[in-house]
Amino acid sequence: MAPLREIVPLAFNLDRQTEGVRYALIMAEREPTDPVLLERLAGYLTEEGDLDRALKMCETAATLCQNNAPKPGEEPRPKAAQVPLWMELGRLYFLTKKYEQSAKYFGQVYEALEKPEEFGLDARAQKALLNKAELAYQLFGESFLEGGKPEQALAAFDKANQIKPDEALSLYNRARVDAKLKQPAQALAKLETYLDKHFSSQGTAPYALLGEVLTDLGQKDQLLARLDKARAADAENLPLSYYLAQQYLQGG
């Protein structure tokens, strides 16, 4: 560790960034003590595409934060500094398809954004967390839906739609939530509205969901007829035409 502590600042002082980062990563993995440094290095690893290693860095940072929790009688430390770490953990868990863990951390971020005063989040911190707010809440919703929390997913999807209204996306999101809640009739009604309004922005996914919903309702044999009818009324809809072609191909 002693040589590493000398090499890292020396490399950066000589403007040899790549070497500085490489040795900083080795040092952080051997003797992790600074959660802020770990989080920054995790960001670098994410940009490099090394998601598993980045996730381990963030998990270690979270453990350090927990271990540094105030003892009885001590002043509580501000939570604001931990919220970006929760955000990054939620994102990395989502990217690595560990949806339950992703939903857990995004749930904590969502709560912090709903109660910013309790978590010490000022307007600048909230803006830094959300960046494009509608995309952030859409990501929360995706995570909650995949993580088995459809009610929370609906709240996040609705929040995204309030920030930037998108009727097509909202109908599709709500249909997905209904399907998860085992309410295929409600999901079907929303998908029919999507078809009637000739939306195409959500690609082929709504038509695949339509097939699942009809199967749940015992009406799987109606899929091709419904899609044919929709295409006759909306011949320029490329995702619909493509999906229908796939169905014909699979059916021989």
XYZ file of C-alpha atoms in Angstrom:
252
model
C 0.000 0.000 0.000
C 2.826 2.452 0.758
C 4.130 2.561 -2.846
C 0.564 2.828 -4.164
C -0.070 5.886 -1.994
C 2.972 7.523 -3.584
C 2.299 6.405 -7.173
C -1.301 7.659 -7.426
C -0.690 11.390 -6.733
C 2.622 11.258 -8.636
C 0.905 9.894 -11.755
C -1.786 12.571 -11.624
C 0.777 15.333 -11.011
C 2.649 14.166 -14.114
C -0.654 14.258 -16.054
C -0.541 10.502 -16.581
C -4.264 10.024 -15.925
C -4.594 6.444 -17.156
C -1.852 5.193 -14.844
C -3.183 7.269 -11.971
C -6.647 5.730 -12.318
C -5.255 2.213 -12.725
C -3.287 2.403 -9.475
C -6.106 4.220 -7.686
C -8.365 1.287 -8.562
C -5.843 -1.210 -7.213
C -5.442 0.815 -4.028
C -9.201 1.207 -3.554
C -9.823 -2.519 -4.001
C -7.035 -3.540 -1.630
C -7.804 -1.072 1.129
C -11.154 0.673 0.617
C -11.592 3.525 3.074
C -13.056 6.463 1.150
C -16.632 5.997 -0.159
C -16.446 9.177 -2.250
C -13.326 7.946 -4.054
C -14.938 4.548 -4.600
C -18.001 6.175 -6.124
C -15.897 8.279 -8.499
C -13.871 5.265 -9.566
C -17.115 3.347 -10.103
C -18.221 6.113 -12.468
C -14.980 5.715 -14.424
C -15.456 1.928 -14.616
C -19.048 2.372 -15.789
C -17.857 4.602 -18.641
C -15.319 1.910 -19.520
C -18.100 -0.705 -19.606
C -16.813 -2.688 -16.593
C -20.204 -2.782 -14.840
C -19.516 -5.695 -12.477
C -16.367 -4.074 -11.095
C -18.151 -0.707 -10.847
C -20.976 -2.361 -8.916
C -18.545 -3.901 -6.433
C -17.005 -0.473 -5.871
C -20.407 1.059 -5.141
C -21.409 -1.831 -2.868
C -18.194 -1.339 -0.875
C -18.881 2.400 -0.676
C -22.401 1.697 0.644
C -20.991 -0.685 3.264
C -18.472 1.948 4.376
C -21.287 4.502 4.724
C -23.268 2.059 6.873
C -20.256 1.259 9.035
C -19.654 4.979 9.528
C -23.181 5.503 10.833
C -23.310 7.685 13.987
C -23.164 5.930 17.334
C -25.830 6.524 19.996
C -25.563 10.102 21.238
C -23.702 11.348 18.141
C -25.191 13.897 15.763
C -26.740 12.211 12.697
C -24.747 12.751 9.539
C -26.486 14.319 6.497
C -28.161 11.785 4.202
C -27.814 13.967 1.109
C -24.321 12.657 0.374
C -25.615 9.063 0.208
C -28.476 9.677 -2.231
C -26.244 9.899 -5.370
C -24.664 6.606 -4.283
C -28.134 5.017 -4.040
C -28.878 6.386 -7.508
C -25.739 4.830 -8.952
C -26.384 1.504 -7.214
C -29.929 1.439 -8.577
C -28.659 2.173 -12.077
C -25.892 -0.437 -11.979
C -28.165 -3.117 -10.543
C -30.665 -2.324 -13.312
C -28.007 -2.541 -16.028
C -26.826 -5.897 -14.638
C -30.481 -7.115 -14.489
C -30.584 -7.434 -10.698
C -33.984 -5.832 -10.541
C -34.949 -6.425 -6.911
C -31.798 -4.684 -5.673
C -32.299 -1.947 -8.264
C -35.866 -1.350 -7.067
C -34.650 -1.182 -3.463
C -32.133 1.606 -4.081
C -34.271 3.513 -6.564
C -37.045 3.325 -3.964
C -34.763 5.096 -1.482
C -33.930 7.758 -4.082
C -37.622 8.211 -4.879
C -38.406 8.710 -1.197
C -35.587 11.249 -0.878
C -36.928 13.214 -3.853
C -40.429 13.168 -2.371
C -39.124 14.402 1.013
C -36.058 16.507 0.106
C -36.041 18.444 3.388
C -35.734 15.247 5.443
C -32.749 14.147 3.370
C -31.080 17.558 3.112
C -31.487 17.768 -0.659
C -31.512 21.332 -1.939
C -32.731 22.293 -5.432
C -29.246 21.948 -6.917
C -28.796 18.441 -5.510
C -32.206 17.388 -6.819
C -31.390 18.723 -10.286
C -28.051 16.886 -10.289
C -29.806 13.638 -9.385
C -32.540 13.881 -11.978
C -30.802 15.563 -14.938
C -33.616 14.780 -17.436
C -36.332 14.227 -14.850
C -38.833 12.431 -17.085
C -36.181 9.856 -18.070
C -35.142 9.354 -14.449
C -38.712 8.646 -13.329
C -39.254 6.371 -16.327
C -36.170 4.420 -15.228
C -37.515 4.233 -11.667
C -40.773 2.863 -13.047
C -38.999 0.263 -15.205
C -36.992 -0.864 -12.189
C -40.030 -1.079 -9.896
C -41.987 -3.001 -12.545
C -39.194 -5.534 -13.092
C -38.542 -5.689 -9.346
C -42.122 -6.768 -8.545
C -43.467 -3.415 -7.312
C -46.154 -2.486 -9.850
C -47.920 0.100 -7.656
C -44.660 2.005 -7.186
C -43.995 1.638 -10.910
C -47.324 3.283 -11.723
C -46.555 6.240 -9.432
C -43.151 6.726 -11.090
C -44.585 6.414 -14.612
C -47.287 8.961 -13.788
C -44.637 11.316 -12.416
C -42.668 11.015 -15.662
C -45.802 11.779 -17.660
C -46.567 14.838 -15.500
C -43.087 16.219 -16.186
C -43.241 15.551 -19.935
C -46.651 14.351 -21.186
C -46.503 11.459 -23.656
C -49.873 9.767 -24.150
C -48.499 6.808 -26.112
C -45.857 5.997 -23.511
C -48.324 6.522 -20.663
C -50.881 4.113 -22.194
C -48.189 1.482 -22.718
C -46.780 1.915 -19.211
C -50.222 1.676 -17.623
C -51.062 -1.409 -19.675
C -47.856 -3.066 -18.458
C -48.720 -2.270 -14.846
C -52.224 -3.724 -15.319
C -50.717 -6.872 -16.821
C -48.360 -7.244 -13.835
C -51.314 -6.786 -11.474
C -53.120 -9.628 -13.274
C -55.744 -7.257 -14.677
C -55.684 -8.249 -18.371
C -59.059 -6.672 -19.223
C -57.854 -3.232 -18.055
C -54.559 -3.734 -19.902
C -56.441 -4.678 -23.074
C -58.559 -1.516 -22.916
C -55.435 0.667 -22.792
C -53.763 -1.232 -25.628
C -56.908 -0.868 -27.760
C -56.751 2.887 -27.190
C -53.073 2.811 -28.218
C -54.035 1.028 -31.458
C -57.027 3.271 -32.146
C -54.882 6.392 -31.876
C -52.343 4.977 -34.391
C -49.370 5.377 -32.068
C -46.073 3.790 -33.085
C -43.489 5.421 -30.806
C -43.118 2.393 -28.507
C -41.953 0.047 -31.250
C -43.213 -3.536 -31.332
C -43.462 -3.938 -27.537
C -47.169 -2.957 -27.234
C -48.140 -5.601 -29.803
C -46.162 -8.263 -27.952
C -47.928 -7.210 -24.759
C -51.250 -7.426 -26.601
C -50.463 -11.065 -27.393
C -49.699 -11.786 -23.720
C -52.871 -10.055 -22.521
C -55.077 -11.890 -25.028
C -53.476 -15.170 -23.959
C -54.315 -14.390 -20.325
C -57.913 -13.698 -21.374
C -58.127 -16.954 -23.346
C -58.366 -15.006 -26.619
C -54.964 -15.728 -28.147
C -56.589 -16.675 -31.471
C -57.771 -13.051 -31.883
C -54.285 -11.553 -32.086
C -53.778 -11.715 -35.861
C -57.280 -10.451 -36.618
C -56.823 -7.482 -34.270
C -53.425 -6.629 -35.723
C -54.738 -6.970 -39.294
C -57.590 -4.597 -38.499
C -55.187 -2.109 -36.869
C -52.834 -2.233 -39.872
C -55.668 -1.697 -42.328
C -56.459 1.537 -40.488
C -52.795 2.520 -40.035
C -50.803 1.191 -43.003
C -47.868 3.570 -42.399
C -47.181 2.139 -38.938
C -43.840 0.387 -39.503
C -43.495 -1.312 -36.067
C -47.014 -2.738 -36.440
C -46.314 -4.004 -39.971
C -43.030 -5.542 -38.856
C -44.565 -7.278 -35.845
C -47.474 -8.601 -37.933
C -45.010 -9.914 -40.521
C -43.137 -11.741 -37.751
C -46.375 -13.358 -36.603
C -47.168 -14.544 -40.155
C -43.635 -15.890 -40.521
C -43.839 -17.815 -37.257
C -47.241 -19.165 -38.301
C -45.857 -20.477 -41.555
